[in-house]
C-alpha cells in the first residue's frame, strides 16, 4: 500500500513512541487521525508539527475504555475522511507485583491495552467494509503495538504482559479472519524508554542482554510500522524491534 494520500488512525498518539509513528506516516504523506486521552500540550505540539508538514489532521481527545466514546470517535472520523490504516498503540505500562494488583488495576490495564484495541478494530473493519470499495487487495491495514515482554515476561509485569499477549494472539487470529481484505500485524518494541527510578547498575545489566548494546529509538519502531503498511504480502506477523534482545 502506498502511504501517500491515505489516512491513518493512531490511538495513544501523544506518547513518545506513538508520536514518532505519527510523524513517520505524516512524512510519507498520510493524513493522521490522532486519538489521545490527557496530554493536551503534547497534542498541540504534534498538531503543529503536522501542520508544518502540510498534512491534514484530526485530533480527538477521549477515553477509549468506554464503548460509547468509540462510537463517537467513528462518527467524527466519518465526517473527516475514509481511513485505510489503523494503529492500535494506546497503552498503560506499570510494574505491579501480583500482591499489589487490585481488581481495578487489572481491569484498567486490560481495558486500555486489549479491549479498546479490539473495539477500535471491530469498528474500523465495519467502517472499511461499508465505505471503501476496491478490487485491489488488501484494502486496509491494521497494526497493533505489542511488546517483547510477551516472549520474555519479567517479574512484576504479569498483568501488563498478559494484556499484550492477548493482543498478539488476536493479531494472528484476525490476520486469518480478515484476509485478503485486511493485513493484520504487530510491532513489538524492546526497551525504548527507561522506566522511572531505574538505576545505572540496572541499566548496565539489561544492556548486557541486548546484542545491539543500546536501547532502541522511537523512529526505529516507527520505520517498522511504515514497512508493514507498505508491504502487502505480510500478515499475521509479530516484528520485534529490540536490538536482538529476544534472540
CSV table of C-alpha atoms in Angstrom, one decimal:
chain,number,residue,atom,x,y,z
A,1,UNK,CA,0.0,0.0,0.0
A,2,UNK,CA,1.3,3.4,-0.9
A,3,UNK,CA,1.0,5.6,2.2
A,4,UNK,CA,0.8,9.0,0.4
A,5,UNK,CA,-2.7,10.2,0.3
A,6,UNK,CA,-4.0,7.6,2.7
A,7,UNK,CA,-5.5,8.3,6.1
A,8,UNK,CA,-4.3,6.6,9.3
A,9,UNK,CA,-6.0,6.4,12.7
A,10,UNK,CA,-3.4,6.3,15.6
A,11,UNK,CA,-4.5,5.7,19.2
A,12,UNK,CA,-2.4,6.8,22.0
A,13,UNK,CA,-1.0,9.4,19.6
A,14,UNK,CA,0.6,11.7,22.2
A,15,UNK,CA,3.0,9.1,23.7
A,16,UNK,CA,6.7,9.5,22.9
A,17,UNK,CA,6.9,6.3,20.8
A,18,UNK,CA,3.5,6.8,19.1
A,19,UNK,CA,4.2,10.4,18.3
A,20,UNK,CA,7.2,9.2,16.3
A,21,UNK,CA,4.9,6.8,14.4
A,22,UNK,CA,2.5,9.7,13.6
A,23,UNK,CA,5.4,11.8,12.2
A,24,UNK,CA,6.8,8.9,10.2
A,25,UNK,CA,3.5,8.3,8.5
A,26,UNK,CA,2.9,12.1,8.0
A,27,UNK,CA,6.3,12.5,6.4
A,28,UNK,CA,5.3,9.7,4.0
A,29,UNK,CA,2.2,11.7,3.1
A,30,UNK,CA,-0.5,10.2,5.2
A,31,UNK,CA,-3.3,12.3,6.8
A,32,UNK,CA,-3.5,11.5,10.5
A,33,UNK,CA,-6.4,11.0,12.9
A,34,UNK,CA,-4.7,11.2,16.3
A,35,UNK,CA,-6.6,9.9,19.3
A,36,UNK,CA,-5.3,10.7,22.8
A,37,UNK,CA,-6.5,10.8,26.4
A,38,UNK,CA,-5.0,13.5,28.5
A,39,UNK,CA,-1.8,15.1,27.1
A,40,UNK,CA,-3.1,18.3,25.7
A,41,UNK,CA,0.3,20.0,25.5
A,42,UNK,CA,1.8,17.1,23.5
A,43,UNK,CA,-1.2,17.1,21.3
A,44,UNK,CA,-0.8,20.7,20.4
A,45,UNK,CA,2.9,20.2,19.6
A,46,UNK,CA,2.2,17.2,17.4
A,47,UNK,CA,-0.6,19.1,15.6
A,48,UNK,CA,1.8,22.0,14.9
A,49,UNK,CA,4.4,19.5,13.5
A,50,UNK,CA,1.8,18.0,11.2
A,51,UNK,CA,0.8,21.5,10.1
A,52,UNK,CA,4.3,22.2,9.1
A,53,UNK,CA,4.3,19.0,7.0
A,54,UNK,CA,1.1,20.3,5.2
A,55,UNK,CA,-0.8,17.2,6.4
A,56,UNK,CA,-4.5,17.1,7.2
A,57,UNK,CA,-5.1,16.0,10.8
A,58,UNK,CA,-7.9,15.5,13.2
A,59,UNK,CA,-7.2,15.3,17.0
A,60,UNK,CA,-9.8,13.6,19.2
A,61,UNK,CA,-9.5,13.6,23.0
A,62,UNK,CA,-11.4,10.7,24.5
A,63,UNK,CA,-11.3,7.7,26.9
A,64,UNK,CA,-11.3,4.6,24.7
A,65,UNK,CA,-12.3,2.3,27.6
A,66,UNK,CA,-15.9,3.5,27.1
A,67,UNK,CA,-17.7,1.9,24.1
A,68,UNK,CA,-19.9,4.9,23.6
A,69,UNK,CA,-16.8,7.1,23.1
A,70,UNK,CA,-15.5,4.8,20.4
A,71,UNK,CA,-18.9,5.1,18.6
A,72,UNK,CA,-18.5,8.9,18.7
A,73,UNK,CA,-14.9,8.7,17.5
A,74,UNK,CA,-16.0,6.9,14.3
A,75,UNK,CA,-18.8,9.4,13.8
A,76,UNK,CA,-16.2,12.2,13.9
A,77,UNK,CA,-13.9,10.2,11.6
A,78,UNK,CA,-16.7,9.7,9.0
A,79,UNK,CA,-17.1,13.4,8.7
A,80,UNK,CA,-13.3,13.8,8.2
A,81,UNK,CA,-12.1,11.1,5.9
A,82,UNK,CA,-12.1,7.4,5.0
A,83,UNK,CA,-9.2,5.9,6.8
A,84,UNK,CA,-7.4,2.8,5.4
A,85,UNK,CA,-4.9,2.3,8.3
A,86,UNK,CA,-5.4,1.6,12.0
A,87,UNK,CA,-2.6,1.7,14.5
A,88,UNK,CA,-3.6,0.4,17.9
A,89,UNK,CA,-1.0,2.0,20.2
A,90,UNK,CA,-2.8,3.3,23.3
A,91,UNK,CA,-1.5,1.5,26.4
A,92,UNK,CA,-0.6,1.8,30.0
A,93,UNK,CA,2.6,0.4,31.3
A,94,UNK,CA,3.2,-0.1,35.0
A,95,UNK,CA,5.2,-2.5,37.2
A,96,UNK,CA,2.9,-4.1,39.7
A,97,UNK,CA,3.5,-7.2,41.9
A,98,UNK,CA,0.5,-9.5,41.9
A,99,UNK,CA,0.0,-8.9,45.7
A,100,UNK,CA,-0.4,-5.2,44.8
A,101,UNK,CA,-2.6,-5.6,41.7
A,102,UNK,CA,-6.1,-4.6,42.6
A,103,UNK,CA,-9.2,-5.7,40.6
A,104,UNK,CA,-9.4,-2.1,39.3
A,105,UNK,CA,-5.8,-2.1,38.1
A,106,UNK,CA,-6.2,-5.4,36.3
A,107,UNK,CA,-9.4,-4.3,34.6
A,108,UNK,CA,-8.0,-0.9,33.6
A,109,UNK,CA,-4.8,-2.5,32.1
A,110,UNK,CA,-6.8,-5.0,30.1
A,111,UNK,CA,-9.4,-2.4,29.0
A,112,UNK,CA,-6.8,0.0,27.7
A,113,UNK,CA,-4.2,-2.4,26.3
A,114,UNK,CA,-6.5,-5.0,24.8
A,115,UNK,CA,-10.3,-4.4,24.9
A,116,UNK,CA,-10.0,-0.8,23.5
A,117,UNK,CA,-7.9,-2.1,20.6
A,118,UNK,CA,-10.3,-4.9,19.8
A,119,UNK,CA,-13.3,-2.5,19.8
A,120,UNK,CA,-11.4,0.0,17.7
A,121,UNK,CA,-10.6,-2.9,15.3
A,122,UNK,CA,-14.2,-4.0,15.2
A,123,UNK,CA,-15.5,-0.6,14.3
A,124,UNK,CA,-12.7,0.1,11.8
A,125,UNK,CA,-13.4,-3.2,10.0
A,126,UNK,CA,-17.1,-2.3,9.9
A,127,UNK,CA,-16.3,1.2,8.6
A,128,UNK,CA,-13.9,0.0,5.9
A,129,UNK,CA,-16.3,-2.7,4.6
A,130,UNK,CA,-19.1,-0.1,4.4
A,131,UNK,CA,-17.1,2.8,2.9
A,132,UNK,CA,-14.2,1.5,0.8
A,133,UNK,CA,-14.9,-0.5,-2.3
A,134,UNK,CA,-11.9,-1.5,-4.5
A,135,UNK,CA,-10.8,-4.6,-6.3
A,136,UNK,CA,-7.2,-4.5,-5.3
A,137,UNK,CA,-6.4,-6.3,-2.0
A,138,UNK,CA,-5.7,-5.6,0.7
A,139,UNK,CA,-7.9,-2.5,1.1
A,140,UNK,CA,-6.8,-1.7,4.7
A,141,UNK,CA,-4.0,-2.3,7.2
A,142,UNK,CA,-4.2,-2.9,11.0
A,143,UNK,CA,-1.0,-2.7,13.1
A,144,UNK,CA,-1.0,-3.4,16.8
A,145,UNK,CA,1.8,-2.2,19.1
A,146,UNK,CA,2.7,-5.1,21.3
A,147,UNK,CA,5.8,-5.6,23.4
A,148,UNK,CA,8.6,-8.2,23.7
A,149,UNK,CA,7.5,-8.9,27.3
A,150,UNK,CA,5.1,-11.4,25.6
A,151,UNK,CA,8.2,-13.5,24.9
A,152,UNK,CA,10.3,-12.6,27.9
A,153,UNK,CA,7.9,-11.6,30.7
A,154,UNK,CA,9.8,-10.1,33.6
A,155,UNK,CA,8.7,-10.4,37.3
A,156,UNK,CA,6.3,-7.7,38.3
A,157,UNK,CA,4.7,-7.3,34.9
A,158,UNK,CA,2.2,-10.2,34.8
A,159,UNK,CA,-0.9,-8.1,34.1
A,160,UNK,CA,0.8,-5.9,31.5
A,161,UNK,CA,2.4,-8.9,29.8
A,162,UNK,CA,-0.9,-10.8,29.7
A,163,UNK,CA,-2.6,-7.8,28.1
A,164,UNK,CA,0.0,-7.6,25.4
A,165,UNK,CA,-0.1,-11.4,24.9
A,166,UNK,CA,-3.8,-11.2,24.3
A,167,UNK,CA,-3.1,-8.5,21.6
A,168,UNK,CA,-0.6,-10.7,19.9
A,169,UNK,CA,-2.9,-13.7,19.9
A,170,UNK,CA,-5.7,-11.5,18.4
A,171,UNK,CA,-3.3,-10.2,15.8
A,172,UNK,CA,-2.6,-13.7,14.5
A,173,UNK,CA,-6.3,-14.8,14.6
A,174,UNK,CA,-7.5,-11.6,12.9
A,175,UNK,CA,-4.9,-12.0,10.1
A,176,UNK,CA,-6.6,-15.2,9.1
A,177,UNK,CA,-10.2,-14.0,9.7
A,178,UNK,CA,-9.9,-10.7,7.8
A,179,UNK,CA,-7.7,-11.8,4.8
A,180,UNK,CA,-7.5,-10.9,2.0
A,181,UNK,CA,-9.2,-7.5,2.6
A,182,UNK,CA,-7.0,-6.6,5.6
A,183,UNK,CA,-3.5,-7.3,6.7
A,184,UNK,CA,-3.1,-7.5,10.4
A,185,UNK,CA,0.4,-7.4,12.0
A,186,UNK,CA,2.1,-6.3,15.2
A,187,UNK,CA,5.3,-4.5,16.1
A,188,UNK,CA,6.9,-5.5,19.4
A,189,UNK,CA,9.4,-2.9,20.7
A,190,UNK,CA,12.1,-3.8,23.2
A,191,UNK,CA,13.4,-1.2,25.6
A,192,UNK,CA,12.8,2.3,24.0
A,193,UNK,CA,12.4,4.5,27.1
A,194,UNK,CA,13.8,3.6,30.5
A,195,UNK,CA,11.4,3.1,33.4
A,196,UNK,CA,11.3,5.7,36.1
A,197,UNK,CA,13.7,5.3,39.0
A,198,UNK,CA,15.9,2.6,37.3
A,199,UNK,CA,19.5,2.7,38.5
A,200,UNK,CA,22.6,2.9,36.4
A,201,UNK,CA,23.5,-0.6,37.6
A,202,UNK,CA,20.2,-2.0,36.5
A,203,UNK,CA,20.6,-0.3,33.1
A,204,UNK,CA,24.0,-1.9,32.6
A,205,UNK,CA,22.7,-5.3,33.5
A,206,UNK,CA,19.8,-5.0,31.0
A,207,UNK,CA,22.0,-3.7,28.2
A,208,UNK,CA,24.3,-6.7,28.6
A,209,UNK,CA,21.5,-8.8,27.3
A,210,UNK,CA,20.9,-6.7,24.2
A,211,UNK,CA,23.2,-7.6,21.3
A,212,UNK,CA,22.9,-4.1,19.9
A,213,UNK,CA,24.3,-2.8,23.2
A,214,UNK,CA,21.8,0.1,23.5
A,215,UNK,CA,18.2,1.0,23.8
A,216,UNK,CA,16.0,1.5,20.8
A,217,UNK,CA,14.9,4.8,19.3
A,218,UNK,CA,11.3,5.7,18.6
A,219,UNK,CA,11.9,6.3,14.9
A,220,UNK,CA,13.3,2.7,14.6
A,221,UNK,CA,9.9,1.4,15.8
A,222,UNK,CA,8.1,3.8,13.5
A,223,UNK,CA,10.1,2.6,10.5
A,224,UNK,CA,8.9,-0.9,11.2
A,225,UNK,CA,5.3,0.2,11.3
A,226,UNK,CA,5.8,2.0,7.9
A,227,UNK,CA,7.3,-1.1,6.4
A,228,UNK,CA,4.3,-3.2,7.4
A,229,UNK,CA,2.0,-0.7,5.8
A,230,UNK,CA,3.9,-0.6,2.6
A,231,UNK,CA,4.2,-4.4,2.2
A,232,UNK,CA,1.0,-6.2,1.1
A,233,UNK,CA,2.3,-9.7,1.5
A,234,UNK,CA,3.0,-9.8,5.2
A,235,UNK,CA,0.2,-10.6,7.6
A,236,UNK,CA,-0.2,-12.3,11.0
A,237,UNK,CA,3.4,-11.5,11.9
A,238,UNK,CA,5.0,-10.0,15.0
A,239,UNK,CA,8.0,-7.9,14.2
A,240,UNK,CA,10.4,-7.5,17.1
A,241,UNK,CA,12.3,-4.2,17.2
A,242,UNK,CA,14.5,-5.0,20.2
A,243,UNK,CA,18.2,-4.9,19.2
A,244,UNK,CA,18.3,-8.7,19.4
A,245,UNK,CA,17.0,-9.0,22.9
A,246,UNK,CA,14.7,-11.9,22.1
A,247,UNK,CA,17.3,-13.9,20.1
